[in-house]
């Protein structure tokens, strides 16, 4: 069995991200939200600790979306017909994305609250 080079492995992984961005509306929404959050964080000059938490939250959501996309593809391949277990698997994977997105929004609210209040002069 031929082993892929490290560079080929990275290329395959990048193709997976490109596939999800090309085919999954929610992945494009998450990516757009990530760009907006990164721009806001840069404009507000957030501390490195806040940056780390934001980047972790972004990575978590996008990784969950990639896993959801992969699971949906495998389920569709294994069970092209409608089946309750296929639905359960897809729903559970979508639930993981939802939970990670809820966490990311909550973390973003906490992280941005003080800097936005300071910017508005409210002091919060």
PDB file of N, CA and C in Angstrom, residues 19-75:
ATOM      1  N   UNK A  19     -14.151  21.661  -0.821  1.00  0.00           N
ATOM      2  CA  UNK A  19     -15.393  20.961  -1.148  1.00  0.00           C
ATOM      3  C   UNK A  19     -16.539  21.474  -0.267  1.00  0.00           C
ATOM      4  N   UNK A  20     -16.280  21.566   1.031  1.00  0.00           N
ATOM      5  CA  UNK A  20     -17.324  22.017   1.952  1.00  0.00           C
ATOM      6  C   UNK A  20     -17.722  23.464   1.650  1.00  0.00           C
ATOM      7  N   UNK A  21     -16.745  24.316   1.371  1.00  0.00           N
ATOM      8  CA  UNK A  21     -17.066  25.710   1.046  1.00  0.00           C
ATOM      9  C   UNK A  21     -17.867  25.808  -0.252  1.00  0.00           C
ATOM     10  N   UNK A  22     -17.558  24.950  -1.189  1.00  0.00           N
ATOM     11  CA  UNK A  22     -18.223  24.971  -2.491  1.00  0.00           C
ATOM     12  C   UNK A  22     -19.638  24.403  -2.427  1.00  0.00           C
ATOM     13  N   UNK A  23     -19.863  23.415  -1.573  1.00  0.00           N
ATOM     14  CA  UNK A  23     -21.128  22.665  -1.616  1.00  0.00           C
ATOM     15  C   UNK A  23     -22.045  22.900  -0.421  1.00  0.00           C
ATOM     16  N   UNK A  24     -21.527  23.467   0.653  1.00  0.00           N
ATOM     17  CA  UNK A  24     -22.318  23.580   1.876  1.00  0.00           C
ATOM     18  C   UNK A  24     -22.607  25.047   2.208  1.00  0.00           C
ATOM     19  N   UNK A  25     -23.859  25.430   2.086  1.00  0.00           N
ATOM     20  CA  UNK A  25     -24.254  26.806   2.385  1.00  0.00           C
ATOM     21  C   UNK A  25     -23.843  27.215   3.801  1.00  0.00           C
ATOM     22  N   UNK A  26     -24.063  26.333   4.767  1.00  0.00           N
ATOM     23  CA  UNK A  26     -23.730  26.683   6.156  1.00  0.00           C
ATOM     24  C   UNK A  26     -22.238  26.894   6.358  1.00  0.00           C
ATOM     25  N   UNK A  27     -21.403  26.158   5.640  1.00  0.00           N
ATOM     26  CA  UNK A  27     -19.953  26.361   5.745  1.00  0.00           C
ATOM     27  C   UNK A  27     -19.590  27.745   5.220  1.00  0.00           C
ATOM     28  N   UNK A  28     -20.232  28.177   4.153  1.00  0.00           N
ATOM     29  CA  UNK A  28     -19.976  29.526   3.632  1.00  0.00           C
ATOM     30  C   UNK A  28     -20.442  30.587   4.630  1.00  0.00           C
ATOM     31  N   UNK A  29     -21.572  30.339   5.295  1.00  0.00           N
ATOM     32  CA  UNK A  29     -22.061  31.274   6.322  1.00  0.00           C
ATOM     33  C   UNK A  29     -21.068  31.343   7.471  1.00  0.00           C
ATOM     34  N   UNK A  30     -20.598  30.186   7.934  1.00  0.00           N
ATOM     35  CA  UNK A  30     -19.614  30.156   9.025  1.00  0.00           C
ATOM     36  C   UNK A  30     -18.330  30.884   8.610  1.00  0.00           C
ATOM     37  N   UNK A  31     -17.889  30.675   7.380  1.00  0.00           N
ATOM     38  CA  UNK A  31     -16.665  31.324   6.907  1.00  0.00           C
ATOM     39  C   UNK A  31     -16.842  32.843   6.855  1.00  0.00           C
ATOM     40  N   UNK A  32     -17.983  33.297   6.372  1.00  0.00           N
ATOM     41  CA  UNK A  32     -18.248  34.740   6.312  1.00  0.00           C
ATOM     42  C   UNK A  32     -18.299  35.331   7.725  1.00  0.00           C
ATOM     43  N   UNK A  33     -18.942  34.619   8.643  1.00  0.00           N
ATOM     44  CA  UNK A  33     -19.005  35.082  10.031  1.00  0.00           C
ATOM     45  C   UNK A  33     -17.599  35.136  10.631  1.00  0.00           C
ATOM     46  N   UNK A  34     -16.779  34.140  10.321  1.00  0.00           N
ATOM     47  CA  UNK A  34     -15.407  34.116  10.838  1.00  0.00           C
ATOM     48  C   UNK A  34     -14.616  35.317  10.334  1.00  0.00           C
ATOM     49  N   UNK A  35     -14.759  35.639   9.055  1.00  0.00           N
ATOM     50  CA  UNK A  35     -14.050  36.801   8.498  1.00  0.00           C
ATOM     51  C   UNK A  35     -14.515  38.081   9.202  1.00  0.00           C
ATOM     52  N   UNK A  36     -15.817  38.222   9.408  1.00  0.00           N
ATOM     53  CA  UNK A  36     -16.352  39.411  10.078  1.00  0.00           C
ATOM     54  C   UNK A  36     -15.828  39.511  11.506  1.00  0.00           C
ATOM     55  N   UNK A  37     -15.805  38.401  12.223  1.00  0.00           N
ATOM     56  CA  UNK A  37     -15.323  38.393  13.610  1.00  0.00           C
ATOM     57  C   UNK A  37     -13.839  38.735  13.658  1.00  0.00           C
ATOM     58  N   UNK A  38     -13.055  38.177  12.751  1.00  0.00           N
ATOM     59  CA  UNK A  38     -11.616  38.451  12.722  1.00  0.00           C
ATOM     60  C   UNK A  38     -11.367  39.928  12.414  1.00  0.00           C
ATOM     61  N   UNK A  39     -12.128  40.480  11.486  1.00  0.00           N
ATOM     62  CA  UNK A  39     -11.981  41.904  11.171  1.00  0.00           C
ATOM     63  C   UNK A  39     -12.349  42.774  12.379  1.00  0.00           C
ATOM     64  N   UNK A  40     -13.443  42.430  13.051  1.00  0.00           N
ATOM     65  CA  UNK A  40     -13.856  43.195  14.238  1.00  0.00           C
ATOM     66  C   UNK A  40     -12.812  43.089  15.343  1.00  0.00           C
ATOM     67  N   UNK A  41     -12.279  41.904  15.533  1.00  0.00           N
ATOM     68  CA  UNK A  41     -11.254  41.711  16.567  1.00  0.00           C
ATOM     69  C   UNK A  41     -10.012  42.542  16.260  1.00  0.00           C
ATOM     70  N   UNK A  42      -9.632  42.601  14.993  1.00  0.00           N
ATOM     71  CA  UNK A  42      -8.467  43.393  14.600  1.00  0.00           C
ATOM     72  C   UNK A  42      -8.739  44.884  14.802  1.00  0.00           C
ATOM     73  N   UNK A  43      -9.923  45.323  14.410  1.00  0.00           N
ATOM     74  CA  UNK A  43     -10.264  46.739  14.560  1.00  0.00           C
ATOM     75  C   UNK A  43     -10.334  47.171  16.020  1.00  0.00           C
ATOM     76  N   UNK A  44     -10.758  46.255  16.879  1.00  0.00           N
ATOM     77  CA  UNK A  44     -10.895  46.574  18.306  1.00  0.00           C
ATOM     78  C   UNK A  44      -9.616  46.290  19.095  1.00  0.00           C
ATOM     79  N   UNK A  45      -8.582  45.802  18.407  1.00  0.00           N
ATOM     80  CA  UNK A  45      -7.285  45.519  19.049  1.00  0.00           C
ATOM     81  C   UNK A  45      -7.451  44.641  20.287  1.00  0.00           C
ATOM     82  N   UNK A  46      -8.129  43.523  20.108  1.00  0.00           N
ATOM     83  CA  UNK A  46      -8.364  42.622  21.241  1.00  0.00           C
ATOM     84  C   UNK A  46      -7.059  42.030  21.755  1.00  0.00           C
ATOM     85  N   UNK A  47      -7.071  41.658  23.018  1.00  0.00           N
ATOM     86  CA  UNK A  47      -5.899  41.033  23.635  1.00  0.00           C
ATOM     87  C   UNK A  47      -5.664  39.662  23.007  1.00  0.00           C
ATOM     88  N   UNK A  48      -4.462  39.145  23.188  1.00  0.00           N
ATOM     89  CA  UNK A  48      -4.137  37.849  22.600  1.00  0.00           C
ATOM     90  C   UNK A  48      -4.983  36.736  23.206  1.00  0.00           C
ATOM     91  N   UNK A  49      -5.360  36.857  24.483  1.00  0.00           N
ATOM     92  CA  UNK A  49      -6.205  35.840  25.111  1.00  0.00           C
ATOM     93  C   UNK A  49      -7.574  35.810  24.424  1.00  0.00           C
ATOM     94  N   UNK A  50      -8.130  36.984  24.177  1.00  0.00           N
ATOM     95  CA  UNK A  50      -9.419  37.045  23.472  1.00  0.00           C
ATOM     96  C   UNK A  50      -9.289  36.493  22.059  1.00  0.00           C
ATOM     97  N   UNK A  51      -8.185  36.794  21.398  1.00  0.00           N
ATOM     98  CA  UNK A  51      -7.934  36.254  20.059  1.00  0.00           C
ATOM     99  C   UNK A  51      -7.914  34.723  20.081  1.00  0.00           C
ATOM    100  N   UNK A  52      -7.222  34.179  21.056  1.00  0.00           N
ATOM    101  CA  UNK A  52      -7.114  32.713  21.143  1.00  0.00           C
ATOM    102  C   UNK A  52      -8.492  32.083  21.305  1.00  0.00           C
ATOM    103  N   UNK A  53      -9.313  32.636  22.191  1.00  0.00           N
ATOM    104  CA  UNK A  53     -10.651  32.084  22.401  1.00  0.00           C
ATOM    105  C   UNK A  53     -11.491  32.218  21.126  1.00  0.00           C
ATOM    106  N   UNK A  54     -11.419  33.363  20.467  1.00  0.00           N
ATOM    107  CA  UNK A  54     -12.160  33.539  19.216  1.00  0.00           C
ATOM    108  C   UNK A  54     -11.716  32.543  18.160  1.00  0.00           C
ATOM    109  N   UNK A  55     -10.406  32.379  18.003  1.00  0.00           N
ATOM    110  CA  UNK A  55      -9.903  31.448  16.994  1.00  0.00           C
ATOM    111  C   UNK A  55     -10.275  30.004  17.328  1.00  0.00           C
ATOM    112  N   UNK A  56     -10.264  29.667  18.609  1.00  0.00           N
ATOM    113  CA  UNK A  56     -10.711  28.322  19.012  1.00  0.00           C
ATOM    114  C   UNK A  56     -12.190  28.112  18.680  1.00  0.00           C
ATOM    115  N   UNK A  57     -13.013  29.119  18.964  1.00  0.00           N
ATOM    116  CA  UNK A  57     -14.442  29.007  18.675  1.00  0.00           C
ATOM    117  C   UNK A  57     -14.686  28.878  17.169  1.00  0.00           C
ATOM    118  N   UNK A  58     -13.991  29.689  16.377  1.00  0.00           N
ATOM    119  CA  UNK A  58     -14.124  29.614  14.918  1.00  0.00           C
ATOM    120  C   UNK A  58     -13.702  28.241  14.417  1.00  0.00           C
ATOM    121  N   UNK A  59     -12.570  27.774  14.906  1.00  0.00           N
ATOM    122  CA  UNK A  59     -12.062  26.465  14.482  1.00  0.00           C
ATOM    123  C   UNK A  59     -13.020  25.349  14.866  1.00  0.00           C
ATOM    124  N   UNK A  60     -13.570  25.415  16.071  1.00  0.00           N
ATOM    125  CA  UNK A  60     -14.518  24.395  16.517  1.00  0.00           C
ATOM    126  C   UNK A  60     -15.728  24.322  15.595  1.00  0.00           C
ATOM    127  N   UNK A  61     -16.315  25.467  15.294  1.00  0.00           N
ATOM    128  CA  UNK A  61     -17.514  25.483  14.447  1.00  0.00           C
ATOM    129  C   UNK A  61     -17.196  24.957  13.049  1.00  0.00           C
ATOM    130  N   UNK A  62     -16.104  25.421  12.477  1.00  0.00           N
ATOM    131  CA  UNK A  62     -15.779  24.994  11.115  1.00  0.00           C
ATOM    132  C   UNK A  62     -15.379  23.516  11.066  1.00  0.00           C
ATOM    133  N   UNK A  63     -14.686  23.039  12.097  1.00  0.00           N
ATOM    134  CA  UNK A  63     -14.342  21.619  12.149  1.00  0.00           C
ATOM    135  C   UNK A  63     -15.603  20.760  12.291  1.00  0.00           C
ATOM    136  N   UNK A  64     -16.546  21.210  13.119  1.00  0.00           N
ATOM    137  CA  UNK A  64     -17.809  20.475  13.257  1.00  0.00           C
ATOM    138  C   UNK A  64     -18.570  20.455  11.933  1.00  0.00           C
ATOM    139  N   UNK A  65     -18.556  21.568  11.222  1.00  0.00           N
ATOM    140  CA  UNK A  65     -19.241  21.617   9.922  1.00  0.00           C
ATOM    141  C   UNK A  65     -18.578  20.667   8.931  1.00  0.00           C
ATOM    142  N   UNK A  66     -17.254  20.584   8.958  1.00  0.00           N
ATOM    143  CA  UNK A  66     -16.555  19.630   8.089  1.00  0.00           C
ATOM    144  C   UNK A  66     -16.905  18.186   8.456  1.00  0.00           C
ATOM    145  N   UNK A  67     -16.956  17.897   9.755  1.00  0.00           N
ATOM    146  CA  UNK A  67     -17.327  16.537  10.179  1.00  0.00           C
ATOM    147  C   UNK A  67     -18.765  16.225   9.790  1.00  0.00           C
ATOM    148  N   UNK A  68     -19.659  17.207   9.919  1.00  0.00           N
ATOM    149  CA  UNK A  68     -21.042  17.021   9.516  1.00  0.00           C
ATOM    150  C   UNK A  68     -21.129  16.727   8.016  1.00  0.00           C
ATOM    151  N   UNK A  69     -20.385  17.469   7.226  1.00  0.00           N
ATOM    152  CA  UNK A  69     -20.365  17.247   5.783  1.00  0.00           C
ATOM    153  C   UNK A  69     -19.855  15.848   5.459  1.00  0.00           C
ATOM    154  N   UNK A  70     -18.797  15.433   6.126  1.00  0.00           N
ATOM    155  CA  UNK A  70     -18.242  14.097   5.893  1.00  0.00           C
ATOM    156  C   UNK A  70     -19.245  13.010   6.286  1.00  0.00           C
ATOM    157  N   UNK A  71     -19.874  13.171   7.440  1.00  0.00           N
ATOM    158  CA  UNK A  71     -20.836  12.171   7.887  1.00  0.00           C
ATOM    159  C   UNK A  71     -22.029  12.090   6.938  1.00  0.00           C
ATOM    160  N   UNK A  72     -22.520  13.234   6.486  1.00  0.00           N
ATOM    161  CA  UNK A  72     -23.643  13.227   5.548  1.00  0.00           C
ATOM    162  C   UNK A  72     -23.278  12.491   4.263  1.00  0.00           C
ATOM    163  N   UNK A  73     -22.060  12.705   3.768  1.00  0.00           N
ATOM    164  CA  UNK A  73     -21.629  12.028   2.547  1.00  0.00           C
ATOM    165  C   UNK A  73     -21.565  10.516   2.748  1.00  0.00           C
ATOM    166  N   UNK A  74     -21.016  10.096   3.874  1.00  0.00           N
ATOM    167  CA  UNK A  74     -20.908   8.656   4.154  1.00  0.00           C
ATOM    168  C   UNK A  74     -22.290   8.030   4.328  1.00  0.00           C
ATOM    169  N   UNK A  75     -23.174   8.703   5.044  1.00  0.00           N
ATOM    170  CA  UNK A  75     -24.526   8.188   5.249  1.00  0.00           C
ATOM    171  C   UNK A  75     -25.256   8.096   3.916  1.00  0.00           C
TER     172      UNK A  75
END
